[in-house]
Coordinates of C-alpha atoms in Angstrom, one line a residue:
X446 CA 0.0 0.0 0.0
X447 CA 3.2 2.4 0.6
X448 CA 4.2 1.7 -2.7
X449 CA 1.1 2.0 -4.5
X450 CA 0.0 5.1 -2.5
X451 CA 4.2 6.8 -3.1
X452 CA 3.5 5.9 -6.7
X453 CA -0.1 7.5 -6.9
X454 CA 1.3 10.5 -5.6
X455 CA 4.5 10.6 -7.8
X456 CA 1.8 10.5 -10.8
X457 CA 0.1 13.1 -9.7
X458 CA 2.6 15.7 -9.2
X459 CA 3.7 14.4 -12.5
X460 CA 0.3 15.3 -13.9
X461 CA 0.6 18.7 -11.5
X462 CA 4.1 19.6 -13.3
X463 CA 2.5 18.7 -17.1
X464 CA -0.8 21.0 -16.5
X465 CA 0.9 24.1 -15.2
X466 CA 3.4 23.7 -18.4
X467 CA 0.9 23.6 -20.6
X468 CA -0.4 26.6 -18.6
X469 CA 2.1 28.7 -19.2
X470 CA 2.5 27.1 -22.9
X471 CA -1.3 27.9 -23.6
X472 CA -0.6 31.6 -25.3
X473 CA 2.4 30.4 -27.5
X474 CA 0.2 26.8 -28.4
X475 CA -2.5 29.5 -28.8
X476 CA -0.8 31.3 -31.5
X477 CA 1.0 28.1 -33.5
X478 CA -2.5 26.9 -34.0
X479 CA -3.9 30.1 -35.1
X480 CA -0.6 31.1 -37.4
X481 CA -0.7 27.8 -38.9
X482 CA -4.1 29.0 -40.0
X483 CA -2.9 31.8 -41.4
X484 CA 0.4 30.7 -43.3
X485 CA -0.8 27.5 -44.9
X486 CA -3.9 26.5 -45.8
X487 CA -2.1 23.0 -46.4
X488 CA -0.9 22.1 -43.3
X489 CA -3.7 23.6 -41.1
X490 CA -5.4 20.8 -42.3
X491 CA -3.4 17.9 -42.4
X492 CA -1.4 19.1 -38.6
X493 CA -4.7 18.2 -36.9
X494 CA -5.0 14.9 -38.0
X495 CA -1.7 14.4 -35.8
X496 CA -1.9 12.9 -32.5
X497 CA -1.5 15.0 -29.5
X498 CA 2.3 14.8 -28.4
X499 CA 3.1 14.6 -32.1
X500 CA 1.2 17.8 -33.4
X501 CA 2.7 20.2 -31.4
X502 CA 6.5 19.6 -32.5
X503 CA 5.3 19.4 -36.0
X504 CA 3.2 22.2 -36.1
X505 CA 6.3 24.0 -34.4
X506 CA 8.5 22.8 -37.1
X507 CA 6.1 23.8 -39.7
X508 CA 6.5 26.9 -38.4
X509 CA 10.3 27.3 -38.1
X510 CA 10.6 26.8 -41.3
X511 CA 8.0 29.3 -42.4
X512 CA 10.2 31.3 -40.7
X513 CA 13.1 30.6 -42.6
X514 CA 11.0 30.8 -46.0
X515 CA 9.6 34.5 -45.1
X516 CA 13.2 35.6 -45.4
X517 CA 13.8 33.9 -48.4
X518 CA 10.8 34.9 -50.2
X519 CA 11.4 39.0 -49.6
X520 CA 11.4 40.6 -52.5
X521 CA 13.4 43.3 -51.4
X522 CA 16.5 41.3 -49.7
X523 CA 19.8 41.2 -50.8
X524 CA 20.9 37.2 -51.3
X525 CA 23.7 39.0 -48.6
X526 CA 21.1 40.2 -46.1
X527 CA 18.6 36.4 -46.9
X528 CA 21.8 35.3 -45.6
X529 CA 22.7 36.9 -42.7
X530 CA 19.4 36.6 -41.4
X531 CA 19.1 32.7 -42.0
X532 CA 21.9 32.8 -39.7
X533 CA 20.5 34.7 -37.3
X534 CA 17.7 32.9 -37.2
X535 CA 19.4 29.5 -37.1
X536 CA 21.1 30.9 -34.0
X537 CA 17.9 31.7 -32.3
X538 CA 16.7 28.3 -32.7
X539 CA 19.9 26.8 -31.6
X540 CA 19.7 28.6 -29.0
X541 CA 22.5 31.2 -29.4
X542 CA 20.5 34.5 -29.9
X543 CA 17.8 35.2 -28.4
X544 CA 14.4 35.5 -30.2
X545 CA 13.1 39.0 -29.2
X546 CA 16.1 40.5 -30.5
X547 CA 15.3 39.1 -33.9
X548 CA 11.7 39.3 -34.1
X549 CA 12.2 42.9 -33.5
X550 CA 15.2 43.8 -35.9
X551 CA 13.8 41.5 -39.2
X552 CA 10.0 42.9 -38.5
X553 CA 11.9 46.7 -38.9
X554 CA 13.4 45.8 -42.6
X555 CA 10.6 43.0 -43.7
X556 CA 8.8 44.1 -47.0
X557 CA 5.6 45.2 -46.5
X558 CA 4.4 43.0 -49.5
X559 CA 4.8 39.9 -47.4
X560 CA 1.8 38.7 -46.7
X561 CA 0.4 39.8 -43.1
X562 CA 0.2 36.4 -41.5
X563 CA 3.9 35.8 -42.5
X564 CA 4.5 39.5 -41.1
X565 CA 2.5 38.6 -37.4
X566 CA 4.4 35.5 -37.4
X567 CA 8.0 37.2 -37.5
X568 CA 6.5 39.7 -34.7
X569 CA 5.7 36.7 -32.6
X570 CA 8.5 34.5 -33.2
X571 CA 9.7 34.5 -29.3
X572 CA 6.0 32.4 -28.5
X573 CA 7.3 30.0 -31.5
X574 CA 10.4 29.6 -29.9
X575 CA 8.5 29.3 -26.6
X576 CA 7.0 26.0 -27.9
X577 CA 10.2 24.8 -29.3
X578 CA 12.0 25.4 -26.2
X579 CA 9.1 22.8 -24.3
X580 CA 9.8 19.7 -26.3
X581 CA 12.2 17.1 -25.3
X582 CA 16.2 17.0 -26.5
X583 CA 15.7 14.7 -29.9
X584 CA 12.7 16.9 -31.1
X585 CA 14.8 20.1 -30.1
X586 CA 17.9 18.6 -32.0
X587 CA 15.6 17.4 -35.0
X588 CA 14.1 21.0 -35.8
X589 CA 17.4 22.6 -35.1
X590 CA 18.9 20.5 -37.4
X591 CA 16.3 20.9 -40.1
X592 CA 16.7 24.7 -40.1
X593 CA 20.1 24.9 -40.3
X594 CA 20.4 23.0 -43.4
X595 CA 17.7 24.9 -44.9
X596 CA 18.6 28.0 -43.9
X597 CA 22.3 27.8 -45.3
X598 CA 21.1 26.0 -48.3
X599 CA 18.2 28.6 -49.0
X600 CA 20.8 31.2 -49.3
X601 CA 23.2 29.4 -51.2
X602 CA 20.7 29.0 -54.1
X603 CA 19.5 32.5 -53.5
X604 CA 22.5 34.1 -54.5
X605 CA 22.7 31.6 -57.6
X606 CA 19.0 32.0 -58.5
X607 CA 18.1 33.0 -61.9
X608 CA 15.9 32.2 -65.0
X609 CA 18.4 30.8 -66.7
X610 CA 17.2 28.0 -64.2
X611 CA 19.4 25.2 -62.8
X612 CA 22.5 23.3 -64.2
X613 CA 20.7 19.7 -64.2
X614 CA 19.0 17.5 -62.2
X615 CA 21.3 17.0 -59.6
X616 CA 21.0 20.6 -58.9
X617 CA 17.3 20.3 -58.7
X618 CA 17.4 17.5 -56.2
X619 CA 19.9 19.5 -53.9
X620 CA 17.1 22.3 -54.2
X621 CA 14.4 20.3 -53.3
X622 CA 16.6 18.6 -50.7
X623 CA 17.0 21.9 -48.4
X624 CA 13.4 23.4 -49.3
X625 CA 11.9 19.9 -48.7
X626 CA 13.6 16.5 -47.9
X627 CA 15.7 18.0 -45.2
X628 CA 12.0 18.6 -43.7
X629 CA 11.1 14.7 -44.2
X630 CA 13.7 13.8 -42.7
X631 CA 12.4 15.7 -40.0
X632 CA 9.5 14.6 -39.6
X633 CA 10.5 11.4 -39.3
X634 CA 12.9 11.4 -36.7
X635 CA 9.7 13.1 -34.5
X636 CA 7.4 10.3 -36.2
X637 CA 9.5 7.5 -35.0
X638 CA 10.4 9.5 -31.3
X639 CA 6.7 9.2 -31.3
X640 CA 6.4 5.8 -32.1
X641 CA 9.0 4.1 -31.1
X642 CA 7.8 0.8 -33.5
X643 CA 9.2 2.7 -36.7
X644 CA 13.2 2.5 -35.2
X645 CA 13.8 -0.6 -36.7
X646 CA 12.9 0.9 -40.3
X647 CA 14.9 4.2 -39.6
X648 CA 17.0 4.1 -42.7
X649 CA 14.6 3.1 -45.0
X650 CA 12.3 5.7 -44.1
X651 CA 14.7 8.6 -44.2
X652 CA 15.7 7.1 -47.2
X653 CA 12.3 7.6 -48.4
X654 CA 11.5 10.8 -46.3
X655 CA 13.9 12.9 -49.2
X656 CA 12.1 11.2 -51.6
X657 CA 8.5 12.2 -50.4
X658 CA 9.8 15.7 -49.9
X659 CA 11.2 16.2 -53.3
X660 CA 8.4 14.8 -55.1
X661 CA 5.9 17.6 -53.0
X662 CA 8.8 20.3 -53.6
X663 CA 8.6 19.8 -57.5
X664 CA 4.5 19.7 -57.9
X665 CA 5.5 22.9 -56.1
X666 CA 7.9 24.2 -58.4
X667 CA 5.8 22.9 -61.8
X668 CA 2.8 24.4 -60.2
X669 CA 3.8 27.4 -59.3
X670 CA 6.5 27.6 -62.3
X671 CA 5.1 31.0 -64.3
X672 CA 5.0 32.8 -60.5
X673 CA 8.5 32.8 -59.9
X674 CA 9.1 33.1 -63.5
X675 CA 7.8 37.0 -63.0
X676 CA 10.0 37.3 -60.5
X677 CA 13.3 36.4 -62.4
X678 CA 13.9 32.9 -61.2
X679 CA 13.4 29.3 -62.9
X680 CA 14.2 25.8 -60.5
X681 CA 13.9 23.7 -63.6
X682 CA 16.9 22.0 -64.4
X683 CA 18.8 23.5 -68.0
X684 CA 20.0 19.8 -69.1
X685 CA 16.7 18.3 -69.5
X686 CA 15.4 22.1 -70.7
X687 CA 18.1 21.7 -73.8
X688 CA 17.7 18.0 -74.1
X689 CA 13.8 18.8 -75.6
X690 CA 14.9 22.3 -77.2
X691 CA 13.7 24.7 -75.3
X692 CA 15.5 28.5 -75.4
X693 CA 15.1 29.3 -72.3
X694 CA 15.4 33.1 -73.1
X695 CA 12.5 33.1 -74.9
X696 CA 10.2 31.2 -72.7
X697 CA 6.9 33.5 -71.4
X698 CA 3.4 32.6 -70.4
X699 CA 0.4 31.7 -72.6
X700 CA 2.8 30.8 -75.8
X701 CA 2.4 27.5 -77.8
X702 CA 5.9 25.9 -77.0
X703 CA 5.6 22.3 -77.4
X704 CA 9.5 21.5 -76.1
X705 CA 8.5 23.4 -72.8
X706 CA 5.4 21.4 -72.7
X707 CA 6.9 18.1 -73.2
X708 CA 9.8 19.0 -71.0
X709 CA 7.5 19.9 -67.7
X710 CA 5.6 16.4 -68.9
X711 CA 8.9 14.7 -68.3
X712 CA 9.5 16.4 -65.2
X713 CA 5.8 15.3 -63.7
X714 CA 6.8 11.7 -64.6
X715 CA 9.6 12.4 -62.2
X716 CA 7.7 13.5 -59.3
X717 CA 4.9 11.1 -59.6
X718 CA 7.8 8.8 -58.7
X719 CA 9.0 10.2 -56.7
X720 CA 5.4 10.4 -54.9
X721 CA 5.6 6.1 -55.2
X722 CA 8.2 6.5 -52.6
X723 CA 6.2 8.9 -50.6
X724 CA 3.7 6.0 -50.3
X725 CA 5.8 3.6 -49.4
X726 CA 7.3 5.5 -46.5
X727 CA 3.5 5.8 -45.6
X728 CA 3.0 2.2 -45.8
X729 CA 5.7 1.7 -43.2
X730 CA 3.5 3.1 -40.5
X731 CA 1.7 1.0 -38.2
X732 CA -1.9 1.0 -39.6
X733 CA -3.8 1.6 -36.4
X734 CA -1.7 4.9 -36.3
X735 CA -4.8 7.0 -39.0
X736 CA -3.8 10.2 -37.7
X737 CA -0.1 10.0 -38.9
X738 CA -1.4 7.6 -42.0
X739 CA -3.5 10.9 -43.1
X740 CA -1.5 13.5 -42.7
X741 CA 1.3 11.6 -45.1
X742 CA -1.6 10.5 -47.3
X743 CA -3.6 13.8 -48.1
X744 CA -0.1 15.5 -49.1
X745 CA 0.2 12.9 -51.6
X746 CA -3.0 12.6 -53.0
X747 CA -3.8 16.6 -53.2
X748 CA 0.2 16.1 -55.0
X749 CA -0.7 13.3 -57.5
X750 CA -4.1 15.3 -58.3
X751 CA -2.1 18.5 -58.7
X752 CA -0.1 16.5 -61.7
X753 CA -2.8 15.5 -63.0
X754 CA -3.7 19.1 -63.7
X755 CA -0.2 20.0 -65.2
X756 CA -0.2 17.2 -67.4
X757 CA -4.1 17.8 -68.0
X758 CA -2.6 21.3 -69.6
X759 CA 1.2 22.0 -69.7
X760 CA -0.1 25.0 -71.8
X761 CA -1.2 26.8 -68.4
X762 CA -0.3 30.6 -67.4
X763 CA -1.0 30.5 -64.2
X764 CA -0.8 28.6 -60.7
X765 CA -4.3 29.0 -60.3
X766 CA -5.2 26.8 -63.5
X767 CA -4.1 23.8 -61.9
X768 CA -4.2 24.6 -58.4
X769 CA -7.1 21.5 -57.2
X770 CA -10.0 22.8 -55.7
X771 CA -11.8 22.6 -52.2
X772 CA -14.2 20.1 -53.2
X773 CA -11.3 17.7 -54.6
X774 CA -9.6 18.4 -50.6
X775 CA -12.8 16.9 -49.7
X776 CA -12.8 14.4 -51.9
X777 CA -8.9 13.3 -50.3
X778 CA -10.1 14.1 -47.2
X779 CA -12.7 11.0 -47.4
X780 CA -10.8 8.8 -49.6
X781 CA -8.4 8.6 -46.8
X782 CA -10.0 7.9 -43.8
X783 CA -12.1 5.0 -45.9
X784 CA -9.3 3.3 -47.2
X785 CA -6.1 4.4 -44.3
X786 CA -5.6 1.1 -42.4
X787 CA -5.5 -0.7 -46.0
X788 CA -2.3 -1.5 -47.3
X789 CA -3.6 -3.3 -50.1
X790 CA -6.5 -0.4 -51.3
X791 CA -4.2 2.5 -50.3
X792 CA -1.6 1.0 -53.4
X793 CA -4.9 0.1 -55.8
X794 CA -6.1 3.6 -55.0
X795 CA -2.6 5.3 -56.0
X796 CA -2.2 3.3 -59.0
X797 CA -5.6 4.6 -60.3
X798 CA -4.1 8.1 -59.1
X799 CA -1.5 8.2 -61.2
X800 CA -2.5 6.1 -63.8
X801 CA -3.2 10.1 -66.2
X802 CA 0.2 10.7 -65.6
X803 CA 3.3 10.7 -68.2
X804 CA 5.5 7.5 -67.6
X805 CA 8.8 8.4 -68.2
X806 CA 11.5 6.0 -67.8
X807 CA 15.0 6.7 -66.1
X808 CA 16.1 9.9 -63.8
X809 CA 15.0 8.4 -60.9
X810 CA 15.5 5.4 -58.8
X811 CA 12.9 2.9 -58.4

């Protein structure tokens, strides 16, 4: 009875400690959830179906990095001065700087055409920290880790970004590597932190996680390809651009350029591959575990349906065109919870996905 009645009471200060964290947590969890609102449609969405204890650091990381893309999507920073503040920021996270201090200095020379919800999260970016500073030393070191490597690799592509676009391929996965599968990687050292069941397929799934990443950062970049176009600067690569003809000088919206068109086909076929992976890495979770199942499952699905789109009309002017549509969310949104604990439909249902899509062989590894 001693025992029993010393460990009753060890549990309950326990449970004591945990609710007066979360007390003083509750403005900073406050504003993640509402930021996250307001910075990405996307992962508003998807960050829910997370289970509590695994939401929070991802929603936090989402965040961090959000961070880090605010400064390298001003339009009116220097690659220099995108590069001093990644490392600034960087610092802050690693704890080296503090937070207030930055918040304050990169809200003072932040372009007032950022978008407001990216401008309140800058202000606030002492409560993000807050929330990064609660979780335990391998989430800490995971999201650390992730924004380092994108910061510094942000900036190094900044200062090389152009339309001329980039040298190859292999420049294009190192791209989508620091935008993207640094970010999988990520996510899956908190995935399996979560669920400890997953350490015995660590490498695979990292593996994969770069994968998954790269073939959500190029629907982006296809997408979203006549956008940063206006702005002066082209991610495709200039090797498979000049292997179907394209002049890449005189490239502009709304012309009929078959060699562009059959070169972004080309580079769909890639990602849609690349999205195979993506579900495998899925498939590797425990199928009881929806929540996590989901949230992998409706970024691939809205992805495969987004290259549908592109390949639907390579001819398209702008990201809106093949941007899917709410009802098509919904659509995911329901597919997924039918079909998540089954392997077997889940691989029927992507095979039907993709099915539209160019098949291109090579470039990419099975």
């Amino acid at each position: 009875m001693r025992i029993r009645h010393h460990h009753n009471t060890r549990s309950r200060l326990a449970t004591i400690a945990t609710l007066m964290l979360n007390a003083d947590l509750a403005p900073a969890l406050a504003f993640q959830e509402r930021s996250l609102q307001a910075v990405s449609r996307t992962f508003a969405l998807t960050i829910p179906r997370l289970p509590q204890g695994l939401r929070e650091p991802v929603g936090n990381g989402y965040l961090l990095c959000r961070i880090a893309d605010t400064i390298e999507d001003d339009p009116e920073l220097s690659w220099s001065e995108k590069a001093r503040w990644q490392e600034a920021f960087v610092a802050v996270v690693q704890g080296r700087a503090e937070p207030d201090a930055f918040a304050r200095d990169f809200a003072a020379v932040l372009s007032p055409q950022m978008p407001a919800g990216e401008r309140e999260l800058i202000r606030n970016t002492p409560l993000v920290i807050q929330v990064t500073r609660s979780f335990n030393a391998t989430q800490q070191e995971a999201l650390a880790r992730c924004v380092a490597i994108m910061g510094s690799g942000m900036a190094k592509f900044q200062e090389q970004a152009s339309r001329a676009g980039l040298a190859d391929l292999a420049a294009l996965d190192s791209y989508c590597y620091v935008v993207a599968g640094v970010v999988g990687e990520m996510l899956t050292t908190l995935f399996i932190d979560y669920e400890p069941r997953l350490v015995v397929r660590e490498a695979d799934m990292q593996r994969l996680a770069v994968r998954f990443g790269q073939g959500l950062q190029m629907t982006n970049i296809l997408k979203d390809f006549w956008t940063d176009w206006e702005r002066g600067v082209n991610w495709l690569p200039r090797d498979l651009l000049a292997r179907h003809g394209v002049d890449v000088a005189a490239l502009a919206p709304g012309q009929d350029n078959p060699a562009f068109q059959h070169a972004l086909l080309e580079l769909v076929a890639i990602a849609g591959r690349h999205l195979d992976a993506a579900l495998r890495y899925t498939l590797m979770i425990p199928r009881e575990q929806t929540g996590m199942r989901d949230f992998c499952l409706w970024a691939i699905a809205m992805a495969v349906l987004t290259l549908r789109r592109i390949a639907a009309q390579p001819a398209f002017q702008r990201a809106e065109q093949v941007k899917i549509s709410r009802d098509s969310v919904r659509r995911v949104v329901w597919m997924s919870q039918l079909l998540h604990r089954s392997d077997e439909l889940l691989r029927l249902a992507f095979r039907v996905g993709v099915r539209p899509l160019p098949q291109i062989n090579g470039g990419v590894p099975a």
